[in-house]
Short mmCIF file of C-alpha atoms in Angstrom, two decimals:
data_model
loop_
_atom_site.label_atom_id
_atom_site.label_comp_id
_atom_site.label_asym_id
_atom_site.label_seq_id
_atom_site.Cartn_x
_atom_site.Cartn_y
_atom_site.Cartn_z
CA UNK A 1 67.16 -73.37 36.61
CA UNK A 2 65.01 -75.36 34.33
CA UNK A 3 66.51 -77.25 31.34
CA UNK A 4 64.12 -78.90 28.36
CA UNK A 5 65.47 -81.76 26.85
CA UNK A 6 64.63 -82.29 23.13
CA UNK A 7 64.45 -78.09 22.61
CA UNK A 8 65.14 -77.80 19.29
CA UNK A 9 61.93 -80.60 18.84
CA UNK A 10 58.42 -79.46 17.83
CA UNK A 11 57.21 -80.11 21.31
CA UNK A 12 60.43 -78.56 22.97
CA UNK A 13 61.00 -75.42 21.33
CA UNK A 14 57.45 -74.58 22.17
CA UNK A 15 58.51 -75.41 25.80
CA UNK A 16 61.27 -72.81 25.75
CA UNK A 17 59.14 -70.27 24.10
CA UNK A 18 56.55 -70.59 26.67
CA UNK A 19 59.29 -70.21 29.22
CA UNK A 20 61.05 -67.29 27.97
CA UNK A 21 57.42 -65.74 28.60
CA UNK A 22 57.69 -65.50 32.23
CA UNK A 23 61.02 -66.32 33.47
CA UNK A 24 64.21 -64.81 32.36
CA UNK A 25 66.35 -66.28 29.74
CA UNK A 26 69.33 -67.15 32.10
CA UNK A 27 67.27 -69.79 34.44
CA UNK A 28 66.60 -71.50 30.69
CA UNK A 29 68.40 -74.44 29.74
CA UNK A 30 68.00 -75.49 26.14
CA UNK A 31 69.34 -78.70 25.51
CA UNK A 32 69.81 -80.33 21.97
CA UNK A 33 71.55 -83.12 20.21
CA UNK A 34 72.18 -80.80 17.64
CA UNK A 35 73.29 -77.65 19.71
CA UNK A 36 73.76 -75.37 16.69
CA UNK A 37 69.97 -75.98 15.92
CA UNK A 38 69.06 -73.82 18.59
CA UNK A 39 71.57 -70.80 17.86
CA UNK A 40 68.79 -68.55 17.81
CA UNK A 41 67.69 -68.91 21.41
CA UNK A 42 71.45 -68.80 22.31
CA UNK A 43 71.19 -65.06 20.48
CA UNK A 44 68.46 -64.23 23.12
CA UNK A 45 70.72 -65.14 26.77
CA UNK A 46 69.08 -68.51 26.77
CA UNK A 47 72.20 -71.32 27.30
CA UNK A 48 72.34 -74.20 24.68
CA UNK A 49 74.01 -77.12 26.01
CA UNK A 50 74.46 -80.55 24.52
CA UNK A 51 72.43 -83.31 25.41
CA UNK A 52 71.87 -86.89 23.46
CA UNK A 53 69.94 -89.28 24.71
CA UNK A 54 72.48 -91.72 23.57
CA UNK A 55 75.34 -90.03 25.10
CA UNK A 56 75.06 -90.69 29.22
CA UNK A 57 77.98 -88.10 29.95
CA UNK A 58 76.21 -85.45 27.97
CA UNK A 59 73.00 -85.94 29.85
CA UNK A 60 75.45 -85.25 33.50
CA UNK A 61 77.19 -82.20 32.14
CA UNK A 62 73.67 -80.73 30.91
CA UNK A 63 72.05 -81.55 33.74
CA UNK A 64 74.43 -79.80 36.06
CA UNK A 65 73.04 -77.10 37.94
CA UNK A 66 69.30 -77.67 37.19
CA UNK A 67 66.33 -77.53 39.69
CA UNK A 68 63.81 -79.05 36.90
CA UNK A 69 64.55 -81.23 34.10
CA UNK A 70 61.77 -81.68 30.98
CA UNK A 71 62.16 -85.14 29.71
CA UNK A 72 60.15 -84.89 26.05
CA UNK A 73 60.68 -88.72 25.47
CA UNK A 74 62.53 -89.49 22.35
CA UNK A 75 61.17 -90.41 18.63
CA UNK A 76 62.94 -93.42 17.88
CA UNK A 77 60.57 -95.99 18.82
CA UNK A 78 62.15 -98.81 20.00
CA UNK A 79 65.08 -97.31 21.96
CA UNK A 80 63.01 -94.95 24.08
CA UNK A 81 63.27 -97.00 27.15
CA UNK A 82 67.42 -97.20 27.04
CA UNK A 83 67.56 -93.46 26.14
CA UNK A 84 65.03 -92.33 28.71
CA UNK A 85 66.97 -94.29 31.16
CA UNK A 86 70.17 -93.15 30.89
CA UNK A 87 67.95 -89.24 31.48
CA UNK A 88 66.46 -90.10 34.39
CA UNK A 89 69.72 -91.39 35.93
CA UNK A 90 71.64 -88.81 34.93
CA UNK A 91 68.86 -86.52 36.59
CA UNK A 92 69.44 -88.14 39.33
CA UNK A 93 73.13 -88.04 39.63
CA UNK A 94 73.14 -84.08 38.85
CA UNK A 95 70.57 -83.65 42.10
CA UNK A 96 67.63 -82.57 39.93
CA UNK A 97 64.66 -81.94 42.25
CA UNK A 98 61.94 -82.24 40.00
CA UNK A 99 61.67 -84.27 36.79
CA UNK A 100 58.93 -83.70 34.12
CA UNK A 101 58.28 -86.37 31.51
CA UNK A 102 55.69 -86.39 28.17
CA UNK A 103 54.37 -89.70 28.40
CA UNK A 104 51.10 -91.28 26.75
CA UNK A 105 47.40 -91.69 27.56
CA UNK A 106 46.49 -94.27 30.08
CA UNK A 107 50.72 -95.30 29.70
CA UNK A 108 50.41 -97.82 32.27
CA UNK A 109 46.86 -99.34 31.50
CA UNK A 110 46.39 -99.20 28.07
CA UNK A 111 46.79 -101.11 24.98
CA UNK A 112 48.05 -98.37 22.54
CA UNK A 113 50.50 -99.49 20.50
CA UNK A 114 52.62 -96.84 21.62
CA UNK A 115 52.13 -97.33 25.69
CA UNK A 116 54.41 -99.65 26.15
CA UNK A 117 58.32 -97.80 26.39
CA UNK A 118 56.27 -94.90 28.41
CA UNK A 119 54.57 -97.61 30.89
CA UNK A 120 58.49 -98.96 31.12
CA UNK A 121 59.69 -95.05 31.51
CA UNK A 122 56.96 -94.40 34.39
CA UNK A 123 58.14 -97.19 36.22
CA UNK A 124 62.12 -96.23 35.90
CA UNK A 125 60.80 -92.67 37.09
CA UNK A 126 59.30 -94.48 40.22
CA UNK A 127 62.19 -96.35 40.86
CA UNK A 128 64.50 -93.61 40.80
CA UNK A 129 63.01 -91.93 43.86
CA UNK A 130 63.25 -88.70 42.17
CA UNK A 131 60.25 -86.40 42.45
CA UNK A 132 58.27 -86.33 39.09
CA UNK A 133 55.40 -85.06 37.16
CA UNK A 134 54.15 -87.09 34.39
CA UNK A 135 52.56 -85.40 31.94
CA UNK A 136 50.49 -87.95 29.43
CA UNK A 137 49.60 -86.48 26.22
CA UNK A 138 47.19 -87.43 24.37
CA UNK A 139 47.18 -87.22 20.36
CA UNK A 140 48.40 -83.96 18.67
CA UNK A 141 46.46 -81.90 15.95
CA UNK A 142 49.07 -81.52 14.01
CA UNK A 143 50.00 -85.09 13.46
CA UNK A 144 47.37 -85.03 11.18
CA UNK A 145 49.07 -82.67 9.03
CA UNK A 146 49.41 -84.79 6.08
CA UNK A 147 45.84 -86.24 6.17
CA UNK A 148 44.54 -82.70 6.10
CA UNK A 149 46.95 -81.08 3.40
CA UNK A 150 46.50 -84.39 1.00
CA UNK A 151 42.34 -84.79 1.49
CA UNK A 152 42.47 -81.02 0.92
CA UNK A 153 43.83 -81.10 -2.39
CA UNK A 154 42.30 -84.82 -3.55
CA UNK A 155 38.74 -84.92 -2.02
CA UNK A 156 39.07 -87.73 0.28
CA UNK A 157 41.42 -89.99 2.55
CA UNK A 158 40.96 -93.38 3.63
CA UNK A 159 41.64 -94.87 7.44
CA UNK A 160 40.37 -97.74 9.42
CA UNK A 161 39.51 -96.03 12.93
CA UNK A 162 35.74 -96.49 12.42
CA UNK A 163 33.95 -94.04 13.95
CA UNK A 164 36.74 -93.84 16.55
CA UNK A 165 36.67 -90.39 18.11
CA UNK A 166 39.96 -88.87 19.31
CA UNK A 167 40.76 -86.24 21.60
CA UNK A 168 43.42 -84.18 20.34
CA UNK A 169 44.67 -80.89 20.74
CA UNK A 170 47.97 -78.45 19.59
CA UNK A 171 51.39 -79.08 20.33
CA UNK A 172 51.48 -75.63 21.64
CA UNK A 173 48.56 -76.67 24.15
CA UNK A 174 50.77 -79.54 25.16
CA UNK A 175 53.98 -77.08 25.74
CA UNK A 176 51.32 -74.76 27.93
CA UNK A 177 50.81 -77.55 30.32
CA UNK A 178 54.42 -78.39 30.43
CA UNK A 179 55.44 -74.80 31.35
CA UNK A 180 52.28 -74.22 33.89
CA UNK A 181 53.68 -77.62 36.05
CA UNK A 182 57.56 -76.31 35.36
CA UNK A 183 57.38 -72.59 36.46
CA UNK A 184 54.02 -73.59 39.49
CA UNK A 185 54.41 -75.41 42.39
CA UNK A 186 52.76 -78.85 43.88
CA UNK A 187 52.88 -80.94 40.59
CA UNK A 188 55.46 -83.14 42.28
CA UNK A 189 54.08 -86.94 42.26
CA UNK A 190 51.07 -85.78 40.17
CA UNK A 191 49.83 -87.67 36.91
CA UNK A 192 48.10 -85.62 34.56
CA UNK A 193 46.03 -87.19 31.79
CA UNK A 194 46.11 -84.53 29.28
CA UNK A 195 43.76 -84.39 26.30
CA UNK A 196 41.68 -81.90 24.38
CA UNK A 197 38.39 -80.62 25.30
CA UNK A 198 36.14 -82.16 22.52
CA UNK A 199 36.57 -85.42 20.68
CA UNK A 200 36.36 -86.01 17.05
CA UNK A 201 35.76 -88.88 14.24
CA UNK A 202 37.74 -89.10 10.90
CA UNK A 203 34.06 -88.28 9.51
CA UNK A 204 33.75 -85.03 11.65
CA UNK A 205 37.55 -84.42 10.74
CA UNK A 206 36.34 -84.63 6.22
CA UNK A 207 33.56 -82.30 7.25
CA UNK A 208 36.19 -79.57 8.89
CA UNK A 209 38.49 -79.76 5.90
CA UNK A 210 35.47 -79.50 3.52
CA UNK A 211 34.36 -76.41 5.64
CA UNK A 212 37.86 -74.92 5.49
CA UNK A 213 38.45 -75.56 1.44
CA UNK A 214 34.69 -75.19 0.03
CA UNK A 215 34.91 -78.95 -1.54
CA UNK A 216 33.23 -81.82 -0.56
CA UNK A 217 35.50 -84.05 1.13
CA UNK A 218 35.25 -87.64 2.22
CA UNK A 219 36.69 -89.98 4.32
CA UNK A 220 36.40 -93.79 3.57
CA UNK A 221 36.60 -96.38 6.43
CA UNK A 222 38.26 -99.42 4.91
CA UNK A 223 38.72 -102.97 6.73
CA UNK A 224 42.00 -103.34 7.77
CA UNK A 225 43.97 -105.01 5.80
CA UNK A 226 43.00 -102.77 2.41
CA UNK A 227 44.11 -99.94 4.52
CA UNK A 228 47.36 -101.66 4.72
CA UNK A 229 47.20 -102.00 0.87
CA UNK A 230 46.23 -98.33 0.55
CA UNK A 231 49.36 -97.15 2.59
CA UNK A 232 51.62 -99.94 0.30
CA UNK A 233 50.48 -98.83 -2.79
CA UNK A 234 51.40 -95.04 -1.65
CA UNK A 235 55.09 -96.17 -1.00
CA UNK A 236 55.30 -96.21 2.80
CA UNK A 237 57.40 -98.86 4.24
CA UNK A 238 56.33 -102.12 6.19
CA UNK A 239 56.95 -100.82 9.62
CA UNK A 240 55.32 -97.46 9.21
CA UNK A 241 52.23 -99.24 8.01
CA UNK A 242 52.17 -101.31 10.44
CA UNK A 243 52.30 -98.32 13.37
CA UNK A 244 49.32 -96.84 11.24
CA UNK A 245 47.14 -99.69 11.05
CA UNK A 246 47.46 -100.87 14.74
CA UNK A 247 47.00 -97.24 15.39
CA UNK A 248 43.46 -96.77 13.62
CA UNK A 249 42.58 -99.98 14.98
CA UNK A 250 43.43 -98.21 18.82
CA UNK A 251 41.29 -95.29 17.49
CA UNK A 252 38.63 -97.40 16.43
CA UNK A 253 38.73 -99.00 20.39
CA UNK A 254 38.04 -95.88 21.56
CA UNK A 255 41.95 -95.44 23.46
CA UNK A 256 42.32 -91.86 22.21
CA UNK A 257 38.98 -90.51 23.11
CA UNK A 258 38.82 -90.27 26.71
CA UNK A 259 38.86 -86.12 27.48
CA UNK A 260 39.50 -85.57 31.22
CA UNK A 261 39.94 -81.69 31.88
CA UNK A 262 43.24 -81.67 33.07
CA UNK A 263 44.75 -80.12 29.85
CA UNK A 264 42.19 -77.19 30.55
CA UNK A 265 43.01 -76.70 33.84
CA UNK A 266 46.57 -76.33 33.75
CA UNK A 267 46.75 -73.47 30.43
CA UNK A 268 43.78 -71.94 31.65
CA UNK A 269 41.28 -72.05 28.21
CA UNK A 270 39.95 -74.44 26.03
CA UNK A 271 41.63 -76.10 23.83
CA UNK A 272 42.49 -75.73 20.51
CA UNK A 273 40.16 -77.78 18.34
CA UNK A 274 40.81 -79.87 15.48
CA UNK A 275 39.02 -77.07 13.19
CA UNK A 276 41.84 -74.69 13.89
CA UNK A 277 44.31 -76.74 12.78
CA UNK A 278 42.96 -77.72 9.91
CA UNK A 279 41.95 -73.82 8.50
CA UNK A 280 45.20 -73.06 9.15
CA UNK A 281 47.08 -76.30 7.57
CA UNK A 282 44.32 -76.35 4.37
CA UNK A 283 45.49 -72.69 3.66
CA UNK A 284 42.63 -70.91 4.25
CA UNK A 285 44.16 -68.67 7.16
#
């Protein structure tokens, strides 16, 4: 029995999807904060139980039974490491054999802004003893979904990652790989650096939403701190800004560009690439 944490989530429901594809709905555990959310994959056999990451006893009780546990970490930054904790002990406690976590590129090494609560869940996943796959994604498509849909109606959007290159690819890539290493075998104590096939630059990412709409689009590189004025000026609050503008500065470093095949290897095909995403998000498709 395999149960996906965080499967009402973008990442998660993707998981179950992928799942449902070649295993049968009864050795699928969804499990949700919000268990009504995922009503419709109760309707097809799949069982929805209860689990918050704040909640220790509802991590035991959904835990109970399963071979394989998908930990997608949690999206509150800041509390990741306490919630991801109280996961991987309840993991443990139910006698889950093999634990699966989403964690980030280079988590242990790197200086992405974001590394640090998935260095800090590695190392409570080592400590536990239990057997794991970690799974570090790298940046999704789709998270520039907003970028694409705004430059696509104004012309132009403005960053400062330089001519930072990231390798990205689609959620639903992600969720392949996470299925591949939860229905194979041998991924125990494996680290997989996950990242899309080809790498691109803000510039190359104007020229694919020009290509998509017909109309020339831009992108202007601005020195930090007008960036940070930029995002201000738009409304968006201190900390958010913040998270942006160390995060072009990571791009700019080059700490989202390294591609390493392991994505490819584990669905099988390429990648999606960024010009996929953004045909479909600019409305062209």
């Amino acid at each position: 029995m395999i149960v996906v944490t965080g499967a009402t989530g973008h990442l998660g429901k993707l998981v179950v999807e992928g799942l449902l594809e070649k295993l049968p709905a009864d050795r699928v555990v969804a499990a949700a904060r919000t268990p009504e959310k995922a009503a419709g994959l109760a309707e097809r056999g799949v069982e929805v139980r209860r689990a918050d990451y704040t909640d220790p006893e509802s991590l035991v009780t959904a835990f109970k039974g399963a071979d394989k546990v998908l930990l997608v970490s949690g999206s509150e930054v800041g509390q990741r490491v306490a919630q991801h904790r109280a996961v991987i002990e309840a993991a443990k406690q139910a006698g889950v054999r093999h634990l699966v976590y989403t964690s980030a590129p280079q988590a242990t090494t790197s200086t992405l802004v974001l590394a640090p609560e998935h260095k800090a869940t590695e190392e409570l996943i080592q400590a536990s003893g239990l057997p794991a796959t970690i799974l570090r994604n790298n940046w999704y498509n789709e998270n520039y979904a907003d970028t694409i849909k705004q430059a696509a109606a104004t012309g132009s959007f403005a960053g400062s990652a330089g001519e930072g290159r990231v390798a990205s690819a689609t959620r639903a890539d992600y969720a392949a790989a996470a299925v591949a290493v939860l229905t194979g075998e041998g991924h125990e104590g494996r680290i997989y650096e996950l990242a899309g096939d080809v790498t691109w630059s803000n510039a190359d990412l104007a020229a694919e939403i020009g290509k998509a709409t017909g109309r020339e689009v831009t992108y202007v590189d601005l020195p930090a701190d007008e960036h940070a004025k930029v995002l201000a000026e738009a409304g968006l609050p201190e900390p958010v800004i913040g998270f942006l503008v160390a995060l072009d500065a990571d791009i700019k470093d080059g700490l989202l560009a390294e591609t390493t095949g392991d994505l490819r290897a584990l669905i099988g095909r390429p990648s999606t690439p960024i010009g996929v995403t953004v045909a479909e998000l600019a409305g062209t498709h």
